[in-house]
PDB file of C-alpha atoms in Angstrom:
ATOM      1  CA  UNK A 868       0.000   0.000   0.000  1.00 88.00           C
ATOM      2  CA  UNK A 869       1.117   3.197  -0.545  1.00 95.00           C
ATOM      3  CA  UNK A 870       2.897   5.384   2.266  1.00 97.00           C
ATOM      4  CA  UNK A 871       3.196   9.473   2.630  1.00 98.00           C
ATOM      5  CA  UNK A 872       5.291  11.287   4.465  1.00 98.00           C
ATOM      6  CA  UNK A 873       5.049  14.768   5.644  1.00 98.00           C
ATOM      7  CA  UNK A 874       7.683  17.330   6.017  1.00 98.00           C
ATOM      8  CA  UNK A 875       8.799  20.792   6.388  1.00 96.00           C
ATOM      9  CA  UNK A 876       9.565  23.618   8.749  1.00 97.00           C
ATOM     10  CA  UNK A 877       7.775  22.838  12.479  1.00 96.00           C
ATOM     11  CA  UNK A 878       8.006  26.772  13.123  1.00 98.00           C
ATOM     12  CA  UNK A 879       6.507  29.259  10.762  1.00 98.00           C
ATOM     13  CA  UNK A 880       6.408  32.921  11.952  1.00 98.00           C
ATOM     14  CA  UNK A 881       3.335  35.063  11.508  1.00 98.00           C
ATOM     15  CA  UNK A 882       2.312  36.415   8.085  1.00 97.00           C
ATOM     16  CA  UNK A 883       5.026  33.907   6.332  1.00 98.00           C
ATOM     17  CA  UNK A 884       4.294  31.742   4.346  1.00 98.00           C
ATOM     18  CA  UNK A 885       3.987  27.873   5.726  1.00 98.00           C
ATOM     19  CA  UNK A 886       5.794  25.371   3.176  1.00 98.00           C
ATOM     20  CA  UNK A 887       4.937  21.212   3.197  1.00 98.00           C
ATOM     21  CA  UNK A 888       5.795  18.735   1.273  1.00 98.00           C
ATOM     22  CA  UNK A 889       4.246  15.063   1.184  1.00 98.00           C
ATOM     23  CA  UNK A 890       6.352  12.277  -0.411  1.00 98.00           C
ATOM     24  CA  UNK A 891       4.857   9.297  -1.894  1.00 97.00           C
ATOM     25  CA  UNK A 892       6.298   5.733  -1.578  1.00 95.00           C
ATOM     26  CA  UNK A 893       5.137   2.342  -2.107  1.00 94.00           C
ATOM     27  CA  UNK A 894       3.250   3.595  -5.617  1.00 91.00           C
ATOM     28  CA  UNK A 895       3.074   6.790  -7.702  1.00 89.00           C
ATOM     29  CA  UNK A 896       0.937   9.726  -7.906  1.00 89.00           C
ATOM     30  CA  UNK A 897      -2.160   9.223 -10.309  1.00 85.00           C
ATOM     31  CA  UNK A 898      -5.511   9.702 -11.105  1.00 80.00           C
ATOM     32  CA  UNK A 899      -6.261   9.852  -7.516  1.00 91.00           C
ATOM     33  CA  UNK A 900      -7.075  12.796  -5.308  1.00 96.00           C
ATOM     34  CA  UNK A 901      -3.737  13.789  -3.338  1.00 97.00           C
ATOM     35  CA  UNK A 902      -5.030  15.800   0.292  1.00 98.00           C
ATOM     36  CA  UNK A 903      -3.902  17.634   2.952  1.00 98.00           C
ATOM     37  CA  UNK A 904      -5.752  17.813   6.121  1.00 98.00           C
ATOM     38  CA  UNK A 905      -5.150  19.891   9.373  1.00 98.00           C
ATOM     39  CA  UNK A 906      -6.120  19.393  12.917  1.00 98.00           C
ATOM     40  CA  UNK A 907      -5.493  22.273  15.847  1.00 97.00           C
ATOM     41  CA  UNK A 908      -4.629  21.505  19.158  1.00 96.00           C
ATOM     42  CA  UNK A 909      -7.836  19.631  20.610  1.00 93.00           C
ATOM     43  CA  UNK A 910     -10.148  19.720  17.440  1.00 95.00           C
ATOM     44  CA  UNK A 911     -10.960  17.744  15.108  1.00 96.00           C
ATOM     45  CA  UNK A 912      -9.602  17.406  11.373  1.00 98.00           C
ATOM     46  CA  UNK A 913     -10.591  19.682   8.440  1.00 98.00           C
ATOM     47  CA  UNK A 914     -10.262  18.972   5.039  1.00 98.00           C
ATOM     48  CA  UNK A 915      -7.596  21.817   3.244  1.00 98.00           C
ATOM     49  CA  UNK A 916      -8.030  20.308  -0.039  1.00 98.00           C
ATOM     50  CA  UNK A 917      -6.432  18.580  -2.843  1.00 98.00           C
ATOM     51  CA  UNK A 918      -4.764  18.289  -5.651  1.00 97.00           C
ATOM     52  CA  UNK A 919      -4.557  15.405  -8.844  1.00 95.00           C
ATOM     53  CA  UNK A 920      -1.855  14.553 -11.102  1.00 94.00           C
ATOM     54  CA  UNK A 921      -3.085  16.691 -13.907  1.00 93.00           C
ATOM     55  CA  UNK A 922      -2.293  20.167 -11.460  1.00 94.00           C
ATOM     56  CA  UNK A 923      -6.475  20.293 -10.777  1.00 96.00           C
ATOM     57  CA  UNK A 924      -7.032  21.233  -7.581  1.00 97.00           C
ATOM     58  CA  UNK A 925      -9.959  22.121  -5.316  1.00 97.00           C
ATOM     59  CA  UNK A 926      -9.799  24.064  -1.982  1.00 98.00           C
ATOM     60  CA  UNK A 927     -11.935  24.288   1.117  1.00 98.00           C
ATOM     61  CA  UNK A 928     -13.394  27.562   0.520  1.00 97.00           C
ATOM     62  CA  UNK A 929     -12.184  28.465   4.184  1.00 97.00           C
ATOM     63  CA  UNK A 930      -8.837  28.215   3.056  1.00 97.00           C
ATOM     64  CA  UNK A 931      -9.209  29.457  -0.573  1.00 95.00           C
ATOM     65  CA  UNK A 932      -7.790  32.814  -0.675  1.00 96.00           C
ATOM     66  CA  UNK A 933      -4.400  31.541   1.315  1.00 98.00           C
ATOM     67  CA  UNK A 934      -4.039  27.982  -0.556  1.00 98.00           C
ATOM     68  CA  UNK A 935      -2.031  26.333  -3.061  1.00 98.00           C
ATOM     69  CA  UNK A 936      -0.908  23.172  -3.996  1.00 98.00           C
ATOM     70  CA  UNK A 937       1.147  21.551  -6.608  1.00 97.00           C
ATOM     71  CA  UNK A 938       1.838  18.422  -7.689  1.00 96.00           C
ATOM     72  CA  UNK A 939       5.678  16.679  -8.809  1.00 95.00           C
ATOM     73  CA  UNK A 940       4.816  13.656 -10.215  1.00 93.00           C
ATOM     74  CA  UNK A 941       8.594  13.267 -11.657  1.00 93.00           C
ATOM     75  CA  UNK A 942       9.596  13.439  -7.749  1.00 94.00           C
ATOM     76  CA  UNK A 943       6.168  11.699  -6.608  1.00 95.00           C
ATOM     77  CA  UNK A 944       5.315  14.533  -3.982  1.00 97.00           C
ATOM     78  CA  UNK A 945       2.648  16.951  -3.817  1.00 98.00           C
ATOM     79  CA  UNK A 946       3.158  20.087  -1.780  1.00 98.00           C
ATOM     80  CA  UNK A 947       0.894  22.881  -0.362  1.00 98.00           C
ATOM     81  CA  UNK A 948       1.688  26.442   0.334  1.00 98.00           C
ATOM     82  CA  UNK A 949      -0.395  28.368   3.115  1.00 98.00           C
ATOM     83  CA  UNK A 950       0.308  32.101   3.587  1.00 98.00           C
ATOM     84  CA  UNK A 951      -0.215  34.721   6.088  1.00 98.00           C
ATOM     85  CA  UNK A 952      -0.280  32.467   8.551  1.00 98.00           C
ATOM     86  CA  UNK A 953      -1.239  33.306  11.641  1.00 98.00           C
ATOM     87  CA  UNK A 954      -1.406  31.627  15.429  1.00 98.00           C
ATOM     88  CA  UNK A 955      -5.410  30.120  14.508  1.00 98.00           C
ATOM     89  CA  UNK A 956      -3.045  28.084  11.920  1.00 98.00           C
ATOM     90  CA  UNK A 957      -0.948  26.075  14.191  1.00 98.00           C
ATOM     91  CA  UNK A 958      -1.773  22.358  13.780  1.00 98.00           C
ATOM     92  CA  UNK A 959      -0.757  19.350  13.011  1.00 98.00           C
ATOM     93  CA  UNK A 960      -0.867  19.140   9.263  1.00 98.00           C
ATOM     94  CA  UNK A 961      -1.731  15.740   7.437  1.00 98.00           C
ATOM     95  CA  UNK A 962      -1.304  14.481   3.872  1.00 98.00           C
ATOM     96  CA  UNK A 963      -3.763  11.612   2.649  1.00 98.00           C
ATOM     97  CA  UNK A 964      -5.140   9.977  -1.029  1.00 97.00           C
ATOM     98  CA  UNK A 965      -8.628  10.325  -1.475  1.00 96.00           C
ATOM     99  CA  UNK A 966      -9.636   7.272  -3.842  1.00 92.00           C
ATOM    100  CA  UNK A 967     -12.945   8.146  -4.951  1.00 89.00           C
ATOM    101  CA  UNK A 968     -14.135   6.321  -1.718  1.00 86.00           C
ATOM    102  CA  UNK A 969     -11.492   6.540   1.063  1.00 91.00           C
ATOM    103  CA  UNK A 970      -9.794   8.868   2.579  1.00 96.00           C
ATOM    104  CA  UNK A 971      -6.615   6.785   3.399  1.00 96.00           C
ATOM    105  CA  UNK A 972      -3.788   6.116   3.794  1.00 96.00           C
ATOM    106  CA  UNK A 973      -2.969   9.256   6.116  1.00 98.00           C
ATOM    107  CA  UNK A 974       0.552  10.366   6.445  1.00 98.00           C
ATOM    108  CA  UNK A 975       1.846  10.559  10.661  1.00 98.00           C
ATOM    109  CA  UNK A 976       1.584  14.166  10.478  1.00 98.00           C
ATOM    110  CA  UNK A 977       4.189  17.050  10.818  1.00 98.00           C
ATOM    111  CA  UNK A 978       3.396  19.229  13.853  1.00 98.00           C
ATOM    112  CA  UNK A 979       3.471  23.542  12.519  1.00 98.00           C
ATOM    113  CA  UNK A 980       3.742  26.055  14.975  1.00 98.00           C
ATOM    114  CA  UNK A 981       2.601  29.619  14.039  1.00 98.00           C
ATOM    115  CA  UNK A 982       4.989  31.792  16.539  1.00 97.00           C
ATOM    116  CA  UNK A 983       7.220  34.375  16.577  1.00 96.00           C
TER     117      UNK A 983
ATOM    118  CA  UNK B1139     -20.541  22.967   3.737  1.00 95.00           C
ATOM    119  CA  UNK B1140     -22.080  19.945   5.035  1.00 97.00           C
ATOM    120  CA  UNK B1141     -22.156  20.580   8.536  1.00 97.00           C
ATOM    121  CA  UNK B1142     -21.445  16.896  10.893  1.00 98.00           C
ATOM    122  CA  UNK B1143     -23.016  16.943  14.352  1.00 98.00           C
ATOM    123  CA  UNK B1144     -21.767  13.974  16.055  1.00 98.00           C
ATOM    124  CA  UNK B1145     -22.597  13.268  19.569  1.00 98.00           C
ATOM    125  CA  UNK B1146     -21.431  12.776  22.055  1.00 98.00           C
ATOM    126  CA  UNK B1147     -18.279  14.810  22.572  1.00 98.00           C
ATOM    127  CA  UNK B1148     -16.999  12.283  25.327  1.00 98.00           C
ATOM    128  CA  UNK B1149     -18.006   9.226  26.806  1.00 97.00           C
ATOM    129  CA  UNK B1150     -16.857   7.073  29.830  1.00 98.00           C
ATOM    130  CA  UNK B1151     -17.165   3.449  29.788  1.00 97.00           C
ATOM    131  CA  UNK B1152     -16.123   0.013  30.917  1.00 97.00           C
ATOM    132  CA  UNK B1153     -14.101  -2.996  29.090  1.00 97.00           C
ATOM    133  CA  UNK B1154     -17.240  -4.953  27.761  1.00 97.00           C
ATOM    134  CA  UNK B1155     -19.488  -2.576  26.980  1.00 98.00           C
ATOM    135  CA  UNK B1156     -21.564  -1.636  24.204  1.00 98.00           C
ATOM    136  CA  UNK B1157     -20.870   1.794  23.309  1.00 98.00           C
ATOM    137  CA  UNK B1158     -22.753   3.862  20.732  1.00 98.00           C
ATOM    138  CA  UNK B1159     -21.793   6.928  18.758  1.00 98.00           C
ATOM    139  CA  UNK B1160     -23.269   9.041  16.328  1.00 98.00           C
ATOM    140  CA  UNK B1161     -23.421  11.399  13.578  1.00 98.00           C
ATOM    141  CA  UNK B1162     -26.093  13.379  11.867  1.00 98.00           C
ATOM    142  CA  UNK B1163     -25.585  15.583   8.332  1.00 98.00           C
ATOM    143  CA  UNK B1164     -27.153  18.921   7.623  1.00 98.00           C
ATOM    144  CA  UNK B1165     -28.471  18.032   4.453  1.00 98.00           C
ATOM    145  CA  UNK B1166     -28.724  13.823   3.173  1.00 98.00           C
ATOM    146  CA  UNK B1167     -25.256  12.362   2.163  1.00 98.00           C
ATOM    147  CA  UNK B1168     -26.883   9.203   1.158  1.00 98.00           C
ATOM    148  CA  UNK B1169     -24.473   6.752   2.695  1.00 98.00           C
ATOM    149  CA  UNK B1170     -21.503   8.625   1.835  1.00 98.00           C
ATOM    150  CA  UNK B1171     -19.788   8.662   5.360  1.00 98.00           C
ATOM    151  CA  UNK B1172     -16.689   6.848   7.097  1.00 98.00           C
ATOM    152  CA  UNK B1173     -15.574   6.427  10.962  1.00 98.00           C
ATOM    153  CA  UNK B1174     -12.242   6.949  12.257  1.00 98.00           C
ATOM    154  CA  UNK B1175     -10.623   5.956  15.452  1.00 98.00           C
ATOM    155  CA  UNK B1176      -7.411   8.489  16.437  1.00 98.00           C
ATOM    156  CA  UNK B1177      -5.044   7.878  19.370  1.00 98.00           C
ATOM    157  CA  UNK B1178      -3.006  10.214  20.743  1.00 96.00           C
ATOM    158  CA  UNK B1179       0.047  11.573  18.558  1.00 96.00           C
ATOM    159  CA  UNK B1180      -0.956   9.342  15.438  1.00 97.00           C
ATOM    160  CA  UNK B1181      -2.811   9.914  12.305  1.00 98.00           C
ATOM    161  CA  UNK B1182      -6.672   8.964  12.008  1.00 98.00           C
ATOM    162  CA  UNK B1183      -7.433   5.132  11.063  1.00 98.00           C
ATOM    163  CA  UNK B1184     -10.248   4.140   8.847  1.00 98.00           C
ATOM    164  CA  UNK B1185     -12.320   1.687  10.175  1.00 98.00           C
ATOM    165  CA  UNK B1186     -15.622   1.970   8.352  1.00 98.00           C
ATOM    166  CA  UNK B1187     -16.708   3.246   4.976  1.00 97.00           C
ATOM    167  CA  UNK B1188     -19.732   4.042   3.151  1.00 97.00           C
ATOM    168  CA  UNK B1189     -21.233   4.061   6.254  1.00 98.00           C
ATOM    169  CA  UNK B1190     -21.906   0.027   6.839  1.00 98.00           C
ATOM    170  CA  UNK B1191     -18.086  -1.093   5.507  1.00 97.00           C
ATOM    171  CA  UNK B1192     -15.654  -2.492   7.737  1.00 97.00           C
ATOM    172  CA  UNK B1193     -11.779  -1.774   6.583  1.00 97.00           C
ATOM    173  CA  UNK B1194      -9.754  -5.211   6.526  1.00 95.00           C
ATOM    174  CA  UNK B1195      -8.194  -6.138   9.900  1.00 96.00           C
ATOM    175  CA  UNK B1196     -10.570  -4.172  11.566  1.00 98.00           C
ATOM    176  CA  UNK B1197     -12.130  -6.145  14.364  1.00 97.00           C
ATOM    177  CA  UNK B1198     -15.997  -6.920  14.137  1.00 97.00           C
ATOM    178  CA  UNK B1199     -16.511  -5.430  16.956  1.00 98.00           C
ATOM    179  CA  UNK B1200     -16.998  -1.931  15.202  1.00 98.00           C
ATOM    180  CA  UNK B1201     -20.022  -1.906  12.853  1.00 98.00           C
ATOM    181  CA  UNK B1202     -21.600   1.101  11.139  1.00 98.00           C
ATOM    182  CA  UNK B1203     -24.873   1.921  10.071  1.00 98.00           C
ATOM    183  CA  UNK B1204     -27.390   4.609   8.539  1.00 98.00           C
ATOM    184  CA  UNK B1205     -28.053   6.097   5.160  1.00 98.00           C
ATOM    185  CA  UNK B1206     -29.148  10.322   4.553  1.00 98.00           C
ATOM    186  CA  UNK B1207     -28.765  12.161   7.736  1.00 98.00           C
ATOM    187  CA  UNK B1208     -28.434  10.016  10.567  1.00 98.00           C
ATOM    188  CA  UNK B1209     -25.701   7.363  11.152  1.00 98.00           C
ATOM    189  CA  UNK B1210     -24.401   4.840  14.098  1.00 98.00           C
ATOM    190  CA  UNK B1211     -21.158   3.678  15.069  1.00 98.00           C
ATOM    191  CA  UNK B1212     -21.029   0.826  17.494  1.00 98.00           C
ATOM    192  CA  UNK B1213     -18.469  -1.089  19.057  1.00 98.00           C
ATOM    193  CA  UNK B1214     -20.448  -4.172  20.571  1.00 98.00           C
ATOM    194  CA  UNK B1215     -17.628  -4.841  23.697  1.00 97.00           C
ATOM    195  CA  UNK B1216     -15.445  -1.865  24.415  1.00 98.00           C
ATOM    196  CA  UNK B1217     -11.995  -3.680  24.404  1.00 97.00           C
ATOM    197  CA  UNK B1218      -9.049  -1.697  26.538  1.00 97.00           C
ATOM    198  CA  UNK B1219      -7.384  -0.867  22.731  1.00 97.00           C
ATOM    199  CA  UNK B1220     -10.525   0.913  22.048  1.00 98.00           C
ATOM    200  CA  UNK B1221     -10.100   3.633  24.053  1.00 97.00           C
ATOM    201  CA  UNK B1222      -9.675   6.833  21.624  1.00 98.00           C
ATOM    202  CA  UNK B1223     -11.159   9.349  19.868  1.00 98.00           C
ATOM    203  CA  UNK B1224     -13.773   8.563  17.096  1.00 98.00           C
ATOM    204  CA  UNK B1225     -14.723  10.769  14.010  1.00 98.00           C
ATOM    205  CA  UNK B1226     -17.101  10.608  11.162  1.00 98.00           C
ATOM    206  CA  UNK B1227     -16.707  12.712   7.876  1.00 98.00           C
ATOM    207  CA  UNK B1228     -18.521  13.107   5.022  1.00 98.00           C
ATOM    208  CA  UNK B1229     -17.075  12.743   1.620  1.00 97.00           C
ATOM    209  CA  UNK B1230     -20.719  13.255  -0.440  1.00 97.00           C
ATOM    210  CA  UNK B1231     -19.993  16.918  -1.044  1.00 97.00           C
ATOM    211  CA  UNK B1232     -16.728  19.129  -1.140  1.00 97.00           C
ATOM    212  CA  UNK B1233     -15.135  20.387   1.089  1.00 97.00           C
ATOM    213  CA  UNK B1234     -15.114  16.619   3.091  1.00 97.00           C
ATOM    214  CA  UNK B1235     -16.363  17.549   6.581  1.00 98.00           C
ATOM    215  CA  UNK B1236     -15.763  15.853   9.931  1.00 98.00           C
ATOM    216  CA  UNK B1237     -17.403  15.730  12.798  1.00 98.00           C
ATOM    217  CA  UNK B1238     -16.058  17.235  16.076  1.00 97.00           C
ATOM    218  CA  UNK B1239     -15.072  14.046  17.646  1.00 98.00           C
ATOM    219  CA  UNK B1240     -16.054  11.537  20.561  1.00 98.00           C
ATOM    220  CA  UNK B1241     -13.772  10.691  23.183  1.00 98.00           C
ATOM    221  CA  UNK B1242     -14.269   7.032  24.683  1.00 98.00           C
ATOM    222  CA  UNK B1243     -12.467   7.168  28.221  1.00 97.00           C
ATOM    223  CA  UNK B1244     -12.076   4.648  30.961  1.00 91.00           C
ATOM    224  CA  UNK B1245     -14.890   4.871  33.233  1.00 92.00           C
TER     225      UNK B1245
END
């Protein structure tokens, strides 16, 4: 089955720009829908969006003005870009494959802190 | 967005019992909804899909049911690796919505 792994910076300041990258092993990026997920301290998860192989993406309209995502299917990762963040963005950040039907496998998550 | 009500928030219970959780849709998702069981530091696991599906090398235990609005998750005898946090989402209409979460402590 295919594994992803999260990674980036763990400390973003405010009104930068947070950078992740998920890499994708066991299988390559396709047709499927390639997600990123976050979940704050003591909530639950909420869907960021997601990105195919083609480049199409869709956002959480939450999200939409501060996201983008891209897609290396040469390097098999997919990456998302969040800016301005600010403290209400400090989470643990998830990346996942959406199959049409399940959301899964998840990444183990990279923990971002929003702090100066 | 869909909006998830699941209820409720927390839960205490013993090792053997039946322990029921559930989730209710704004608007009818048909039976496009899964379960996940989180434990502290680690990612979500799918247990159940399309709301009555049961993920290989998940124990029988855990069943799912409903269809439109209103759906059950059950685990039939709490066992002590049970204890964790649960979570629905809906995947019938973008943006994918979860629920806010049960937590299933030791009572």
């Amino acid at each position: 089955q295919v594994q992803l792994q999260e990674s980036g910076p763990g400390l973003v300041k405010p009104s930068e720009t947070l950078s992740l990258t998920c890499s994708v092993s066991g299988g390559s990026i396709n047709s499927d829908y390639w997600s990123w997920i976050r979940q704050p301290p003591g909530k639950g998860p909420e869907l960021i969006g997601y990105i195919q192989e083609s480049g199409r993406a869709n956002y959480n309209p939450s999200l939409k003005s501060r996201v983008s995502m891209s897609v290396d299917t040469s390097q098999n990762h997919f990456s998302l870009r969040l800016t301005s963040v600010t403290a209400s963005d400090t989470a643990v950040y998830y990346c996942a494959v959406y199959d049409g039907h399940n959301l899964d496998p998840w990444g183990q998550g990279t923990q971002v802190i929003v702090s100066s | 967005a869909i909006q998830v009500t699941q209820s409720p928030s927390s839960l205490s219970a013993s090792v053997g019992d039946r322990v029921t959780i559930t989730c209710r849709a704004s608007q009818g998702i048909r039976t496009d909804l899964a379960w996940y069981q989180q434990k502290p530091g680690k990612a979500p696991k799918l247990l159940i899909s399309d709301a009555v599906t049961i993920q290989g090398g998940v124990s029988s235990r855990f069943s799912g049911s409903g269809s439109g609005t209103d759906f059950t998750l059950i685990i039939s005898s709490l066992q002590p690796e049970d204890f964790a946090t649960y979570y629905c989402l809906q995947d019938h209409i973008f943006p994918w919505t979860f629920g806010q979460g049960t937590k299933v402590e030791v009572k």
